[in-house]
Coordinates of C-alpha atoms and ligand atoms in Angstrom, one line a residue:
X1 CA -3.0 2.9 -28.2
X2 CA -6.0 5.2 -28.6
X3 CA -5.1 8.0 -26.2
X4 CA -8.0 10.5 -26.9
X5 CA -10.3 11.2 -23.9
X6 CA -13.4 8.9 -23.7
X7 CA -16.8 10.5 -23.7
X8 CA -20.3 9.6 -22.3
X9 CA -21.1 8.0 -25.7
X10 CA -18.2 5.5 -24.9
X11 CA -19.8 4.8 -21.5
X12 CA -23.2 4.1 -23.3
X13 CA -21.5 1.7 -25.8
X14 CA -19.7 0.0 -22.9
X15 CA -22.9 -0.6 -21.1
X16 CA -24.4 -2.2 -24.2
X17 CA -21.3 -4.4 -24.4
X18 CA -21.6 -5.4 -20.7
X19 CA -25.4 -6.1 -20.9
X20 CA -26.0 -9.7 -19.7
X21 CA -22.2 -10.1 -19.1
X22 CA -21.5 -8.0 -16.0
X23 CA -23.9 -8.1 -13.1
X24 CA -26.3 -5.3 -12.8
X25 CA -25.3 -5.0 -9.1
X26 CA -27.9 -4.2 -6.4
X27 CA -28.5 -0.8 -4.8
X28 CA -28.9 -1.1 -1.0
X29 CA -30.1 1.3 1.6
X30 CA -30.2 1.4 5.4
X31 CA -33.0 3.3 7.2
X32 CA -31.1 3.5 10.5
X33 CA -28.1 5.0 8.7
X34 CA -30.4 7.5 6.9
X35 CA -32.0 8.5 10.2
X36 CA -28.6 9.0 11.8
X37 CA -27.2 11.0 9.0
X38 CA -30.3 12.9 8.1
X39 CA -29.8 11.9 4.5
X40 CA -30.9 9.3 1.9
X41 CA -28.0 7.1 1.0
X42 CA -27.9 4.7 -1.9
X43 CA -25.1 2.1 -2.0
X44 CA -24.1 0.8 -5.4
X45 CA -22.7 -2.7 -4.5
X46 CA -19.8 -3.4 -6.8
X47 CA -18.4 -5.6 -4.1
X48 CA -21.0 -8.0 -5.6
X49 CA -19.8 -7.6 -9.2
X50 CA -18.0 -10.5 -11.0
X51 CA -14.5 -11.0 -9.5
X52 CA -15.8 -9.0 -6.5
X53 CA -15.0 -5.5 -7.9
X54 CA -16.1 -3.0 -10.5
X55 CA -12.8 -3.6 -12.4
X56 CA -14.5 -6.4 -14.4
X57 CA -16.4 -3.7 -16.3
X58 CA -13.4 -1.8 -17.6
X59 CA -11.4 -5.0 -18.2
X60 CA -14.1 -6.7 -20.2
X61 CA -14.9 -3.5 -22.2
X62 CA -11.2 -3.1 -23.2
X63 CA -10.8 -6.7 -24.2
X64 CA -14.1 -6.8 -26.1
X65 CA -12.9 -3.9 -28.3
X66 CA -9.6 -5.6 -29.4
X67 CA -9.4 -6.6 -33.1
X68 CA -8.9 -10.2 -34.2
X69 CA -5.2 -10.0 -34.6
X70 CA -4.8 -8.5 -31.1
X71 CA -7.1 -11.2 -29.7
X72 CA -5.1 -14.0 -31.2
X73 CA -1.8 -12.6 -29.8
X74 CA -3.2 -12.2 -26.3
X75 CA -3.1 -9.5 -23.6
X76 CA -0.8 -8.7 -20.6
X77 CA -1.6 -6.8 -17.4
X78 CA 0.6 -6.1 -14.4
X79 CA -1.3 -6.2 -11.1
X80 CA -1.6 -8.3 -8.1
X81 CA -5.1 -7.0 -7.3
X82 CA -8.6 -6.7 -8.7
X83 CA -7.4 -5.6 -12.2
X84 CA -5.5 -8.9 -12.6
X85 CA -8.6 -11.0 -11.9
X86 CA -10.8 -8.7 -14.1
X87 CA -8.5 -9.1 -17.1
X88 CA -8.1 -12.9 -16.4
X89 CA -11.8 -13.5 -16.3
X90 CA -12.7 -11.3 -19.2
X91 CA -10.0 -13.0 -21.3
X92 CA -11.3 -16.4 -20.5
X93 CA -14.9 -15.3 -21.5
X94 CA -13.6 -13.9 -24.8
X95 CA -11.2 -16.8 -25.4
X96 CA -8.1 -14.6 -25.3
X97 CA -4.8 -15.7 -23.7
X98 CA -4.0 -13.5 -20.7
X99 CA -0.6 -13.1 -19.0
X100 CA -0.5 -11.4 -15.6
X101 CA 2.7 -10.0 -14.3
X102 CA 2.8 -10.2 -10.4
X103 CA 5.4 -9.6 -7.7
X104 CA 6.9 -13.0 -6.6
X105 CA 5.8 -12.2 -3.1
X106 CA 2.1 -11.4 -4.0
X107 CA -0.3 -13.2 -1.7
X108 CA -0.7 -16.9 -2.7
X109 CA -4.5 -16.5 -2.7
X110 CA -4.4 -13.7 -5.3
X111 CA -2.1 -15.7 -7.5
X112 CA -4.3 -18.8 -7.2
X113 CA -7.4 -16.7 -8.0
X114 CA -5.8 -15.3 -11.1
X115 CA -4.6 -18.7 -12.3
X116 CA -8.0 -20.1 -11.4
X117 CA -9.5 -17.8 -14.1
X118 CA -7.1 -19.4 -16.6
X119 CA -4.4 -16.7 -16.8
X120 CA -0.7 -17.3 -17.1
X121 CA 1.1 -15.7 -14.2
X122 CA 4.6 -14.4 -14.7
X123 CA 6.4 -13.4 -11.5
X124 CA 9.0 -10.8 -11.0
X125 CA 11.3 -9.7 -8.2
X126 CA 9.9 -6.4 -6.8
X127 CA 13.2 -5.4 -5.4
X128 CA 15.4 -5.9 -8.5
X129 CA 13.1 -5.7 -11.5
X130 CA 10.8 -3.0 -12.9
X131 CA 7.3 -4.5 -13.6
X132 CA 6.7 -2.2 -16.6
X133 CA 10.0 -3.4 -18.1
X134 CA 9.0 -7.0 -17.5
X135 CA 5.6 -6.4 -19.2
X136 CA 7.1 -4.5 -22.1
X137 CA 9.6 -7.3 -22.7
X138 CA 6.7 -9.7 -22.9
X139 CA 4.7 -7.4 -25.2
X140 CA 7.6 -7.2 -27.6
X141 CA 8.5 -10.9 -27.5
X142 CA 4.9 -12.2 -27.9
X143 CA 3.1 -9.2 -29.5
X144 CA 0.8 -8.9 -26.5
X145 CA -1.5 -5.9 -25.9
X146 CA -1.0 -4.2 -22.6
X147 CA -4.3 -3.5 -20.7
X148 CA -3.5 -0.8 -18.1
X149 CA -5.6 -0.7 -14.9
X150 CA -6.9 2.9 -15.3
X151 CA -5.2 5.1 -17.9
X152 CA -7.0 3.7 -21.0
X153 CA -10.2 5.1 -22.7
X154 CA -12.0 1.8 -22.9
X155 CA -11.2 0.9 -19.2
X156 CA -12.5 4.4 -18.1
X157 CA -15.7 4.0 -20.2
X158 CA -16.3 0.5 -18.8
X159 CA -15.9 1.7 -15.2
X160 CA -18.4 4.5 -15.9
X161 CA -21.2 2.0 -16.4
X162 CA -21.7 1.4 -12.7
X163 CA -22.7 5.0 -12.0
X164 CA -24.8 5.1 -15.1
X165 CA -26.8 2.1 -13.7
X166 CA -27.0 3.7 -10.3
X167 CA -28.4 7.0 -11.6
X168 CA -30.9 5.2 -13.8
X169 CA -32.2 3.4 -10.8
X170 CA -32.2 6.1 -8.2
X171 CA -33.1 9.2 -10.3
X172 CA -31.4 12.5 -9.5
X173 CA -28.8 12.6 -6.7
X174 CA -27.3 15.6 -4.9
X175 CA -23.8 14.0 -4.4
X176 CA -21.8 10.9 -5.2
X177 CA -18.8 9.6 -3.3
X178 CA -16.4 7.5 -5.4
X179 CA -13.2 5.7 -4.3
X180 CA -10.1 7.1 -6.0
X181 CA -6.8 5.3 -6.9
X182 CA -5.5 6.1 -10.4
X183 CA -8.9 7.6 -11.3
X184 CA -10.4 5.1 -13.9
X185 CA -13.5 4.7 -11.7
X186 CA -13.8 8.3 -10.9
X187 CA -13.3 9.6 -14.4
X188 CA -15.8 7.1 -15.9
X189 CA -18.3 8.0 -13.1
X190 CA -17.8 11.7 -13.9
X191 CA -18.6 11.1 -17.6
X192 CA -21.8 9.3 -16.6
X193 CA -22.9 11.7 -13.9
X194 CA -22.1 14.8 -15.9
X195 CA -24.3 13.6 -18.8
X196 CA -27.2 12.1 -16.8
X197 CA -27.3 14.3 -13.7
X198 CA -25.1 17.4 -14.3
X199 CA -26.0 19.1 -11.0
X200 CA -24.8 16.2 -8.9
X201 CA -21.6 17.0 -6.9
X202 CA -19.2 14.2 -7.5
X203 CA -16.4 13.6 -5.0
X204 CA -13.3 11.4 -5.3
X205 CA -12.2 9.9 -2.0
X206 CA -8.6 8.8 -1.3
X207 CA -6.7 7.5 1.8
X208 CA -5.2 10.3 3.8
X209 CA -1.7 8.8 3.4
X210 CA -2.0 8.7 -0.4
X211 CA -3.6 12.1 -1.3
X212 CA -1.8 12.6 -4.6
X213 CA -5.2 13.1 -6.3
X214 CA -6.2 15.8 -3.9
X215 CA -2.9 17.6 -4.3
X216 CA -3.1 17.3 -8.1
X217 CA -6.7 18.6 -8.2
X218 CA -5.9 21.6 -6.1
X219 CA -2.7 22.4 -7.9
X220 CA -4.1 21.8 -11.4
X221 CA -1.3 19.4 -12.5
X222 CA -0.5 15.8 -11.8
X223 CA 1.5 15.4 -8.6
X224 CA 3.4 12.2 -8.0
X225 CA 3.9 11.0 -4.4
X226 CA 6.1 8.4 -2.8
X227 CA 4.5 4.9 -2.3
X228 CA 1.8 5.5 0.3
X229 CA 1.0 3.2 3.3
X230 CA -2.7 2.6 4.0
X231 CA -5.0 -0.4 4.4
X232 CA -6.8 0.8 1.2
X233 CA -4.5 -1.4 -0.9
X234 CA -6.5 -0.8 -4.1
X235 CA -5.8 3.0 -3.9
X236 CA -2.1 3.1 -3.4
X237 CA -1.3 4.6 -6.8
X238 CA 1.3 7.3 -6.8
X239 CA -0.2 9.5 -9.5
X240 CA -3.3 10.0 -11.6
X241 CA -3.2 9.2 -15.3
X242 CA -2.8 11.5 -18.4
X243 CA -6.4 10.6 -19.4
X244 CA -8.0 10.4 -15.9
X245 CA -6.7 13.7 -14.6
X246 CA -8.2 16.0 -17.2
X247 CA -11.6 14.5 -16.7
X248 CA -11.3 14.7 -13.0
X249 CA -10.1 18.3 -13.1
X250 CA -12.9 19.3 -15.4
X251 CA -15.9 17.6 -13.6
X252 CA -15.1 16.6 -10.0
X253 CA -16.4 18.9 -7.2
X254 CA -13.5 18.0 -4.9
X255 CA -11.1 15.3 -3.8
X256 CA -11.6 14.3 -0.2
X257 CA -9.5 12.1 2.1
X258 CA -10.3 9.7 5.0
X259 CA -8.2 8.0 7.6
X260 CA -7.6 4.2 7.9
X261 CA -9.6 4.4 11.2
X262 CA -12.6 5.8 9.4
X263 CA -12.3 3.0 6.8
X264 CA -12.3 0.4 9.5
X265 CA -15.4 1.9 11.1
X266 CA -17.2 1.8 7.7
X267 CA -16.0 -1.7 7.0
X268 CA -17.5 -2.8 10.4
X269 CA -20.8 -1.0 9.7
X270 CA -21.2 -2.9 6.5
X271 CA -20.5 -6.2 8.2
X272 CA -22.6 -5.6 11.3
X273 CA -25.6 -3.6 9.9
X274 CA -25.8 -4.4 6.2
X275 CA -24.4 -7.9 6.2
X276 CA -22.0 -7.3 3.3
X277 CA -18.3 -7.7 3.0
X278 CA -16.6 -4.6 1.7
X279 CA -12.8 -4.4 1.3
X280 CA -11.0 -1.3 2.9
X281 CA -10.6 0.4 -0.5
X282 CA -14.2 -0.2 -1.2
X283 CA -15.1 1.8 2.0
X284 CA -13.5 5.1 0.9
X285 CA -16.6 6.8 -0.5
X286 CA -18.7 5.5 2.4
X287 CA -16.2 6.7 5.1
X288 CA -16.3 10.2 3.6
X289 CA -20.1 10.3 3.6
X290 CA -20.4 8.9 7.1
X291 CA -18.0 11.4 8.5
X292 CA -19.6 14.3 6.5
X293 CA -16.3 15.3 4.9
X294 CA -18.6 17.0 2.4
X295 CA -22.2 18.1 3.1
X296 CA -24.7 15.2 3.2
X297 CA -27.5 16.4 5.6
X298 CA -30.9 16.7 3.8
X299 CA -29.5 15.3 0.6
X300 CA -29.8 12.3 -1.6
X301 CA -26.4 10.6 -1.7
X302 CA -24.9 7.9 -3.9
X303 CA -22.0 5.9 -2.5
X304 CA -20.0 3.5 -4.7
X305 CA -18.8 0.4 -2.8
X306 CA -16.0 -0.5 -5.2
X307 CA -15.0 -4.0 -4.1
X308 CA -15.2 -6.8 -1.6
X309 CA -12.0 -8.8 -2.0
X310 CA -10.2 -9.0 1.3
X311 CA -8.1 -11.8 2.9
X312 CA -10.3 -13.4 5.5
X313 CA -7.6 -13.4 8.2
X314 CA -7.0 -9.7 7.6
X315 CA -10.8 -9.0 7.6
X316 CA -11.3 -10.6 11.0
X317 CA -8.4 -8.5 12.4
X318 CA -10.1 -5.4 10.9
X319 CA -13.4 -6.3 12.6
X320 CA -11.6 -6.7 15.9
X321 CA -9.7 -3.4 15.8
X322 CA -12.4 -1.1 14.4
Ligands
LIG1 C1 -8.8 -0.4 -8.4 C2 -9.7 -0.1 -7.3 C3 -10.1 1.2 -6.9 C4 -9.5 2.4 -7.5 O1 -9.8 2.5 -8.9 P1 -9.1 3.5 -9.9 O2 -9.8 3.3 -11.2 O3 -7.6 3.1 -9.9 O4 -9.2 4.9 -9.3 C5 -11.0 1.3 -5.9 N1 -11.5 0.3 -5.2 C6 -11.2 -1.0 -5.6 C7 -11.9 -2.1 -4.8 C8 -10.3 -1.2 -6.6 O5 -10.1 -2.5 -7.0

């Protein structure tokens, strides 16, 4: 695997690869929100991206860069979330065989969605088997290429294309709020923002319970934490990656945290006021801006809404309890 750090040039090439393939997602605003916050807020709606999350960008970019031999052998990913669906759809579009390794108790809807995109799902027992070992065994037996969810230069470059589009559309922004799990989205966004709008303060936002990124940023080294518990199920990673951390360390202004309660309030705001479904993880950046965890008054702010995939029964509970 190519393990050198990606650059803005890689983001530009990814955006050319994704042209006409990924949706150029809309940028929404709310004048009542702006009046209340005393700011101008631009929401980049990756909840309306293909598969319902930005992860299609990185997944497609990584698969499109494989050579013929790799394409013929196929790819493998381990994920029960948005990365699985991203790899499955991109593989179908590029006529590549995809194998997705999922826990046997993953929600049936997620398994069905991944299979619906034509991927082959291999289940493993979360309690007795290590998913990386399962994936590595498949790689060796079948010559598959592993597509990691965040720590890969082509995945990072693909994820950076959303902020590139946002900044091209809005012009200069004072600050950007980006959801943070393993850091693929944040590091790609930083490459784009640093090149296009170097004065923009870019913040990564994590769930309070899973603040490994904040600890790592402040300590200057990757800190690994125990499996966190939060409704932000797309940001429960235990550590940043060897490629994402150096970019975050170099260019991010800070890493912020928000509570599950703040995520629920944001989720409800999007449903009630903006008529859009945003999953809890997708609300991380918005919750930090709404609660002014970093300065927003008088500023032009970009907020990345990273995804909208949420089980409907859970969503209706979230709306009731917010
Ligand atoms: C994966 C994901 C994230 C976190 O992205 P990283 O690249 O791992 O930091 C945030 N929001 C949603 C909706 C996701 O699917």
